[in-house]
Short mmCIF file of C-alpha atoms in Angstrom, two decimals:
data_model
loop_
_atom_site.label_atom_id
_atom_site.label_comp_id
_atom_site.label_asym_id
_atom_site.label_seq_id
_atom_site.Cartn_x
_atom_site.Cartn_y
_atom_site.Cartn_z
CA UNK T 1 0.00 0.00 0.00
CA UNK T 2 2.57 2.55 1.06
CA UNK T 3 3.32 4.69 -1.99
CA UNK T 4 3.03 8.06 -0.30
CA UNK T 5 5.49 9.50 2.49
CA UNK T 6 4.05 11.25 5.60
CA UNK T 7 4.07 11.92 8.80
CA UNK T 8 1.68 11.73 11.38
CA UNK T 9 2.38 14.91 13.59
CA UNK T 10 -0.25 13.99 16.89
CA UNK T 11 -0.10 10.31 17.85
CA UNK T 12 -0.88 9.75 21.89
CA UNK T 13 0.70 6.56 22.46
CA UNK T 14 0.92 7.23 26.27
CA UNK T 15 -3.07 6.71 26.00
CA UNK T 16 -4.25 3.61 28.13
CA UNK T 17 -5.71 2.69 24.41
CA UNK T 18 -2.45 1.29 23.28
CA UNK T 19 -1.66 -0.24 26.31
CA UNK T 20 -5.69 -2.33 25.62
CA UNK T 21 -7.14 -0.50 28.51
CA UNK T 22 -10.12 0.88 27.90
CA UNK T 23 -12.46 2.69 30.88
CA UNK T 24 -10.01 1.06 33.38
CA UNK T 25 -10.88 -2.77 31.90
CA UNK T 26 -7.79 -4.35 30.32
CA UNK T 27 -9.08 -5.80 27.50
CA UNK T 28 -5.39 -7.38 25.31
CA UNK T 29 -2.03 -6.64 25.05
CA UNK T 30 -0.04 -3.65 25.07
CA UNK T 31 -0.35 -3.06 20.69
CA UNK T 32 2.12 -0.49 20.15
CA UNK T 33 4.28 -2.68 17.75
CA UNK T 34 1.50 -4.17 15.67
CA UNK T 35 0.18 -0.19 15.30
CA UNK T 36 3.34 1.17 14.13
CA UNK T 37 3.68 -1.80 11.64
CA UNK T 38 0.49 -0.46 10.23
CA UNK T 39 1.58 2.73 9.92
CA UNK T 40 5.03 1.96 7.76
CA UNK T 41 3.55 0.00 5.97
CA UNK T 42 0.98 2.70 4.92
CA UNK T 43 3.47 4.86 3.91
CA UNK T 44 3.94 7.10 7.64
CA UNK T 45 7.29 7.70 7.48
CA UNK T 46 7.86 9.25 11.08
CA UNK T 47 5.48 10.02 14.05
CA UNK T 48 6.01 12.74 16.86
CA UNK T 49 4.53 10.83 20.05
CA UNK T 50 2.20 13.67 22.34
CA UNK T 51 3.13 14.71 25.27
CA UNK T 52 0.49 16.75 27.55
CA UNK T 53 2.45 16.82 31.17
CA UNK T 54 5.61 16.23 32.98
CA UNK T 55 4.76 12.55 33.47
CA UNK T 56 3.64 11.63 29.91
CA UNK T 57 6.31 14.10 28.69
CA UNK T 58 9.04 11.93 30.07
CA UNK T 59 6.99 8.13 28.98
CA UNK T 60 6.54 10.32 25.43
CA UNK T 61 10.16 10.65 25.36
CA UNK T 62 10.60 6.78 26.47
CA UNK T 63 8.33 5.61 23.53
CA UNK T 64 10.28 7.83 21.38
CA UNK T 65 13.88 5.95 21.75
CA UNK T 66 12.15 2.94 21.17
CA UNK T 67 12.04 3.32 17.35
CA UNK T 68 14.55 5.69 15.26
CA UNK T 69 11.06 7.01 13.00
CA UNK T 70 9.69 8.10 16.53
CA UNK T 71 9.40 11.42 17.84
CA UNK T 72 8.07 13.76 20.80
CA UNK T 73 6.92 16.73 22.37
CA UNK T 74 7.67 17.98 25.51
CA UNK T 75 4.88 20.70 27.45
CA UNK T 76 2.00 20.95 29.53
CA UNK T 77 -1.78 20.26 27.57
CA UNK T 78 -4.29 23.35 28.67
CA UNK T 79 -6.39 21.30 30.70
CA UNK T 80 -3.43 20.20 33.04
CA UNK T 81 -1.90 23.31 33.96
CA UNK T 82 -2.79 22.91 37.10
CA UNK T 83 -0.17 20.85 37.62
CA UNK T 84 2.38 24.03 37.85
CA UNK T 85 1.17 24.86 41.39
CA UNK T 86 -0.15 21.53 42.43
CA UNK T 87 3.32 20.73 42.11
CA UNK T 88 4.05 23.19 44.87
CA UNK T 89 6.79 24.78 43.45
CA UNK T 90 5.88 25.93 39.78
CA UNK T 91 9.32 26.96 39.24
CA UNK T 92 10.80 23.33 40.09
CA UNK T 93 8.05 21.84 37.73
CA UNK T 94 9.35 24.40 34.72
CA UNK T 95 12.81 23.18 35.09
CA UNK T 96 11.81 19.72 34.92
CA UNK T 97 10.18 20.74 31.68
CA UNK T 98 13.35 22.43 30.37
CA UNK T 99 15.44 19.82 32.05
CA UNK T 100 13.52 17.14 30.12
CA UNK T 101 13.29 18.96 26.70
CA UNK T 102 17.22 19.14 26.81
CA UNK T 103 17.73 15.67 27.72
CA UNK T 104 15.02 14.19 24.47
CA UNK T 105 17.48 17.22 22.26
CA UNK T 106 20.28 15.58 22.82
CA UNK T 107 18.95 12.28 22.18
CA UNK T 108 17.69 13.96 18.94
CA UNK T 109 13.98 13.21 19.99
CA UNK T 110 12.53 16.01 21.01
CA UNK T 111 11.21 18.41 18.28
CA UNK T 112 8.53 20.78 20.09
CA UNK T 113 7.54 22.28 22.37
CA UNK T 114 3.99 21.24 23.36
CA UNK T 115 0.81 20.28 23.90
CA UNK T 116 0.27 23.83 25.27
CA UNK T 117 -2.47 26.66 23.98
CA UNK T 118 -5.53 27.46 25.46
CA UNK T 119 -8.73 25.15 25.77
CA UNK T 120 -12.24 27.49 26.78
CA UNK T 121 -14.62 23.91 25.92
CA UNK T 122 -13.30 22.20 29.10
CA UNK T 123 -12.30 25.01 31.66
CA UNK T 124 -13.51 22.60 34.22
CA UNK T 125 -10.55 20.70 34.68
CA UNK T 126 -8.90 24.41 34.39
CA UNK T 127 -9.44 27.94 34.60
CA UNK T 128 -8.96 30.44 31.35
CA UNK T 129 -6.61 32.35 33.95
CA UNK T 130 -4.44 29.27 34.74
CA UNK T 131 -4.39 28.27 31.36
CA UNK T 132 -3.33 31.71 30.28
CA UNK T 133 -0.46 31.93 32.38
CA UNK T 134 1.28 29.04 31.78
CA UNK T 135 0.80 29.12 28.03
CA UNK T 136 2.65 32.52 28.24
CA UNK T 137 5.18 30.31 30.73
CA UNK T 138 5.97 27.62 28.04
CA UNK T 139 6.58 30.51 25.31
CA UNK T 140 10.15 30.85 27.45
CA UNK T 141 11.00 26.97 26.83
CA UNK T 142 10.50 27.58 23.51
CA UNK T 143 12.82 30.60 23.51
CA UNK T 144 15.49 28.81 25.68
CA UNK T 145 15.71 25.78 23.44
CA UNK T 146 14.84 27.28 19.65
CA UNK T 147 12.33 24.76 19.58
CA UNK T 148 8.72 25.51 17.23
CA UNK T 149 5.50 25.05 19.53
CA UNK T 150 2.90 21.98 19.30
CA UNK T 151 0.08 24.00 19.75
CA UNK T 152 -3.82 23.60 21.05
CA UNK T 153 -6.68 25.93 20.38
CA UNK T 154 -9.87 25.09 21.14
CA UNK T 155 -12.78 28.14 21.27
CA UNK T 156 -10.38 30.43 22.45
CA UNK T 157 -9.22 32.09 18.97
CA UNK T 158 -9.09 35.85 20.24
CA UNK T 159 -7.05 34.83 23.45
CA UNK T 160 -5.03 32.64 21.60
CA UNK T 161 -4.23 34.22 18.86
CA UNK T 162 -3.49 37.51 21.53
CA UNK T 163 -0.58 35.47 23.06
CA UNK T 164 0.73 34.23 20.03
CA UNK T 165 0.87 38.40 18.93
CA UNK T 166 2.38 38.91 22.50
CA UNK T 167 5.41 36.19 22.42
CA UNK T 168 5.76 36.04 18.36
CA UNK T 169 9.60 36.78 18.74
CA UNK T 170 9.64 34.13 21.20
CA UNK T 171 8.99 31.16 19.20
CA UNK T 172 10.67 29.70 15.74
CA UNK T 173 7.26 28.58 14.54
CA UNK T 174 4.55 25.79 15.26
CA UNK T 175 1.22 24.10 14.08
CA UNK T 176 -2.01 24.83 15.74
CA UNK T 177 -2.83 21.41 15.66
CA UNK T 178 -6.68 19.75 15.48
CA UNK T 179 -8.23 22.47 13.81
CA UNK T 180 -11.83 22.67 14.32
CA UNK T 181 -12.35 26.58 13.82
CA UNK T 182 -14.11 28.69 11.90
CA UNK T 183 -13.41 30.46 8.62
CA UNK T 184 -12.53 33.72 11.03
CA UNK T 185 -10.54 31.67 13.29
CA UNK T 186 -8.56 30.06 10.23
CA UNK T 187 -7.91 33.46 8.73
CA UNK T 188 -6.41 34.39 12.18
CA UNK T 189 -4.36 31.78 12.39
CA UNK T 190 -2.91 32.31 9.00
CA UNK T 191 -2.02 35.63 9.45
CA UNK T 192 1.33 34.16 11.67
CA UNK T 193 3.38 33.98 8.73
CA UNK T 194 5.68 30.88 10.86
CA UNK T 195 2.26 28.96 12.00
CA UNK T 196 0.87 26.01 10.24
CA UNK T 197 -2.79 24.43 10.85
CA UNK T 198 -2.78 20.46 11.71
CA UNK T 199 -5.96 18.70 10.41
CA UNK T 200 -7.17 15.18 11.81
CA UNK T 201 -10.63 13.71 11.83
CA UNK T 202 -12.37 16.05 14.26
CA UNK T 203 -11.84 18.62 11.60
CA UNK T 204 -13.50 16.75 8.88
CA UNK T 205 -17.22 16.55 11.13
CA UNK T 206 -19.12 19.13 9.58
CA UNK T 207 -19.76 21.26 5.97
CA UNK T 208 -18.62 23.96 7.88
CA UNK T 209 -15.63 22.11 8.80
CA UNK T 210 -14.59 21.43 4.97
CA UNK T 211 -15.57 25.16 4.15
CA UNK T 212 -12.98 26.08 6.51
CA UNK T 213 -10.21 23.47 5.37
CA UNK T 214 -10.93 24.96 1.71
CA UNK T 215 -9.24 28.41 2.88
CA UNK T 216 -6.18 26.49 4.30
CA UNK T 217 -3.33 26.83 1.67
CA UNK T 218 -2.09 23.44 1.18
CA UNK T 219 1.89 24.51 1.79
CA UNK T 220 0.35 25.83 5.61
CA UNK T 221 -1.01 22.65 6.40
CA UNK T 222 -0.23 19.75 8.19
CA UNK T 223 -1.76 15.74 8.64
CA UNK T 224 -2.25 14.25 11.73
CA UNK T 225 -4.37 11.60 13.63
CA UNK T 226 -4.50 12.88 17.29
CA UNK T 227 -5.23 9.04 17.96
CA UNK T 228 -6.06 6.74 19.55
CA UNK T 229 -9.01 10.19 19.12
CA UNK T 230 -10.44 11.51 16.27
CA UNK T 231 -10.78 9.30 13.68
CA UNK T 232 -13.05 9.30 10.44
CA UNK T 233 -16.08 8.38 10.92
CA UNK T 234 -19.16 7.24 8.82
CA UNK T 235 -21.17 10.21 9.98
CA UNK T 236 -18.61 12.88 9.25
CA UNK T 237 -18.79 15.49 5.81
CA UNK T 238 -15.39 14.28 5.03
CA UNK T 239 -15.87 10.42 4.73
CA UNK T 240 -17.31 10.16 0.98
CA UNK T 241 -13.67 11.19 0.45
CA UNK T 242 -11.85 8.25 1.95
CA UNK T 243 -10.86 5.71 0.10
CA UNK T 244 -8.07 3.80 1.95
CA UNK T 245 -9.54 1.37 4.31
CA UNK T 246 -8.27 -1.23 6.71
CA UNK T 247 -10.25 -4.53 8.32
CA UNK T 248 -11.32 -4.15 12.03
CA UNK T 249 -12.84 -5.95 14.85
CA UNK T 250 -14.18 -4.68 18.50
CA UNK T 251 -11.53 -4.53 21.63
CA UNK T 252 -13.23 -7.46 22.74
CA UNK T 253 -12.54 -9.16 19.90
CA UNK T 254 -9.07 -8.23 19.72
CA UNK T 255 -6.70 -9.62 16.58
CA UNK T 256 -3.42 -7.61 16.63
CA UNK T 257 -3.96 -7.87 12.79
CA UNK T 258 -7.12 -5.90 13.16
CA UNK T 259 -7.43 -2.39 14.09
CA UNK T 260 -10.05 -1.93 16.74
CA UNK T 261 -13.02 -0.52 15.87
CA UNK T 262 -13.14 3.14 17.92
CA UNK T 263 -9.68 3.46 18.46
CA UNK T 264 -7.89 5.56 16.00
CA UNK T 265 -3.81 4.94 14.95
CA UNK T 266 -1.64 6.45 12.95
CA UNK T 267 -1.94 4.49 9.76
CA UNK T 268 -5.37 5.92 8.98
CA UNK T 269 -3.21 9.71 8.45
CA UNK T 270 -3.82 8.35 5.03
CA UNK T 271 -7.40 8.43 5.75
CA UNK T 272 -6.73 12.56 6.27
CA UNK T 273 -4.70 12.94 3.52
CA UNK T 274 -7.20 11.56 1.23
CA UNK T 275 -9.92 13.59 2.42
CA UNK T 276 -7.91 17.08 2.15
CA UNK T 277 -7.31 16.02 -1.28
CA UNK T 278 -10.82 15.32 -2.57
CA UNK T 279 -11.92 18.25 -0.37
CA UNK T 280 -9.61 21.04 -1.79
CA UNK T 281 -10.14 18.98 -5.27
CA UNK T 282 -6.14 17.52 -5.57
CA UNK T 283 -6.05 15.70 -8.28
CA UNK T 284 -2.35 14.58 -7.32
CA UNK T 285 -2.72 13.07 -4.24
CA UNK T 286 1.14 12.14 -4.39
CA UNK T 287 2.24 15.88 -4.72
CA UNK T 288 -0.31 16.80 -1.72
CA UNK T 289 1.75 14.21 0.45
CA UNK T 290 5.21 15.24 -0.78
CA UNK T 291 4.15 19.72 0.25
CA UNK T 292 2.87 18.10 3.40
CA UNK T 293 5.81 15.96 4.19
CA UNK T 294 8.51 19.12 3.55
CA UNK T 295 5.93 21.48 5.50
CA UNK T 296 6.28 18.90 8.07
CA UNK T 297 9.92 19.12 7.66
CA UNK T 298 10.53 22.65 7.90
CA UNK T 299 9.15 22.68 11.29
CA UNK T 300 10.02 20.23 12.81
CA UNK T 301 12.96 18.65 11.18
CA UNK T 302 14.71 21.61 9.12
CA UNK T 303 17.80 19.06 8.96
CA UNK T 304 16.27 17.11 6.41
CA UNK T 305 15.65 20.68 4.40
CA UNK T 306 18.35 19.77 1.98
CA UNK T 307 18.78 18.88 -1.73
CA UNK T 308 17.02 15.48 -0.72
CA UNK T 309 13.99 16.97 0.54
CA UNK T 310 13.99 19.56 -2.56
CA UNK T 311 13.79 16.43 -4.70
CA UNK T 312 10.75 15.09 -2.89
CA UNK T 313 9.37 18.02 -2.86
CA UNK T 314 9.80 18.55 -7.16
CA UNK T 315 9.04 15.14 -7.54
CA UNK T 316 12.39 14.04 -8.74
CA UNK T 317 14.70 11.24 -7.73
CA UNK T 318 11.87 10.32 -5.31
CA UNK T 319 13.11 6.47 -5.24
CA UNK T 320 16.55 7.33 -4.19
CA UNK T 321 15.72 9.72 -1.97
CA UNK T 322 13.67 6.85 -0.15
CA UNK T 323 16.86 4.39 -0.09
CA UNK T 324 18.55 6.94 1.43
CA UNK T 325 16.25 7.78 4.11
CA UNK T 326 15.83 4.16 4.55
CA UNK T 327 19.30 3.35 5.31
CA UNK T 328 19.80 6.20 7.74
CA UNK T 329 17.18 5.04 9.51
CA UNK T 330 18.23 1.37 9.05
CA UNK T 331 21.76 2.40 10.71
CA UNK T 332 20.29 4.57 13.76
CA UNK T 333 18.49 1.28 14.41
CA UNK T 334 21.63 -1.09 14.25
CA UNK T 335 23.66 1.16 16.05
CA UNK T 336 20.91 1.13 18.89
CA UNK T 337 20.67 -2.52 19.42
CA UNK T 338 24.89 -2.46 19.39
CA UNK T 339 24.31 -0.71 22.12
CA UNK T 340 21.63 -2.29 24.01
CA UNK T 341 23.48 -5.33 23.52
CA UNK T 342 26.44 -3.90 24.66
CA UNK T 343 24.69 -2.89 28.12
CA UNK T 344 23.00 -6.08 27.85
CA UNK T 345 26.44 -8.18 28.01
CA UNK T 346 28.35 -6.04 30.58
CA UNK T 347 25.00 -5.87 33.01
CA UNK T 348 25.18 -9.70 32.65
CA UNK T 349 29.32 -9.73 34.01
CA UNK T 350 28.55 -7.54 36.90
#
């Protein structure tokens, strides 16, 4: 299947989902490696693995030097900034954050800064005024470490888009990630010349939700699955567009070569990609994946902005360009298990 190349930007594999827990009832095995098999072989070429507090920061981070095509954030998610002064020392807790985010750098992991934004649909778990400050707070980790921003904006557009005015010196550049907006809020959005907009199911729902994903120039735009959330579904505007599909089966019913029906992953990015194409009428849905990819890139992993990704991005030498990828990655991964083997044998003697 995998004749495209993208990456999935959102993927929350510290979710009890991919661990088969679901409500608190363990229903199979941890899945992890049976998902990302999907996902290669569907043509995702690297993930960046969420991370939403200290704690899933730092398992983010853990997933992420499991697999060489793995990534992560590092940040605080809206609705957890409380955890700053439940900590009881907010300044200890933003050092552990910086702390962190240099320690993934310098594994060559970490490549945001993020979950972080403002989130007015669920102020119950924490106040606009919490939420405000400590968005501000993670601007300066951003700063610090010349990292872009993983960002979250949920019906908070004119507060949002205020900080991002505020602290636009502060920060390299980012994706507002999960779009849902409207048209106005789009248009705000856009006007950050550094920002891109991240689309995943929940912003294929509605008309109103393809009207706005019609304004989105395709070379500000991102793919992403925000899973195990947001998938496709039959109900949504967006599905008559999708034409990639995979067999499933319910958690209860689990077959690890199955998806499970509910539970988004990162293979069905495709899914996304698909619909932005028919939506924004694409005839060349390789080209759409190929600006997405070296959008993608120029965030988040201007390293690879070289004479390679140019290619990809023209078209050209596309097949070599893949070998080449391939056996970079190939080596990071022999080099790791040299090394785990290595710690292996000399654990073993003493």
């Amino acid at each position: 299947m995998a004749t495209l190349r993208m990456i999935d930007i959102a993927v929350n594999f510290t979710d009890s989902m991919f661990k088969g827990v679901y409500n608190g009832k363990q229903c199979h095995l941890p899945d992890i490696a049976a998902v990302l098999g999907r996902a290669w072989n569907a043509g995702v070429d690297r993930i960046i693995v969420t991370g939403g507090s200290l704690e899933e920061s730092k398992e983010a981070l853990a997933i992420a030097e499991t697999d060489a095509r793995l990534f992560c954030t590092v940040g605080v998610h809206p609705t957890r900034c409380n955890e700053f002064d439940e900590s009881g020392d907010p300044e200890k807790h933003f050092q552990a954050l910086l702390s962190l985010a240099k320690e993934g750098i310098e594994k060559g992991k970490v490549v945001a800064i993020g979950e972080c934004g403002l989130d007015y649909d669920r102020t119950h778990f924490c106040p606009p005024d919490i939420q405000k400050k400590y968005f501000e707070r993670q601007f300066e980790l951003a700063h610090i470490l010349k990292l872009p921003m993983f960002l979250h904006m949920r019906a908070a557009a004119g507060d949002f888009c205020d900080i991002l005015e505020q602290n636009k010196q502060r920060f390299c550049g980012g994706v507002a990630h999960s779009f849902t907006g409207t048209p106005e809020d789009r248009d705000k959005l856009l006007a950050f010349s550094n920002l891109f907009i991240g689309i995943n199911g929940c912003s294929l729902k509605t008309s109103e939700n393809l009207d706005a994903l019609k304004g989105i120039p395709v070379d500000r735009m991102m793919i992403e699955t925000d899973s195990p959330y947001c998938e496709i579904k039959n109900t949504h505007a967006g599905k008559n567009f999708v034409k990639s599909t995979w067999p499933s089966k319910k958690k209860e019913k689990y077959d690890q070569d199955c998806l499970v029906k509910g539970r988004n992953e990162p293979c069905l990015v495709r899914q996304v990609l698909e619909v932005v194409g028919g939506c924004k009428g694409v005839a060349d849905i390789n080209q759409l994946s190929r600006t997405l990819y070296h959008n993608t890139c120029r965030v988040f992993f201007p390293h690879d902005l070289d004479s390679a990704a140019d290619a990809i991005l023209s078209g050209d030498q596309i097949s070599k360009s893949r070998i080449s990828s391939r056996k970079r990655v190939d080596l990071t991964r022999w080099v790791s298990w040299i090394c785990i083997t290595f710690h292996l044998i000399i654990k073993s003697i003493f």
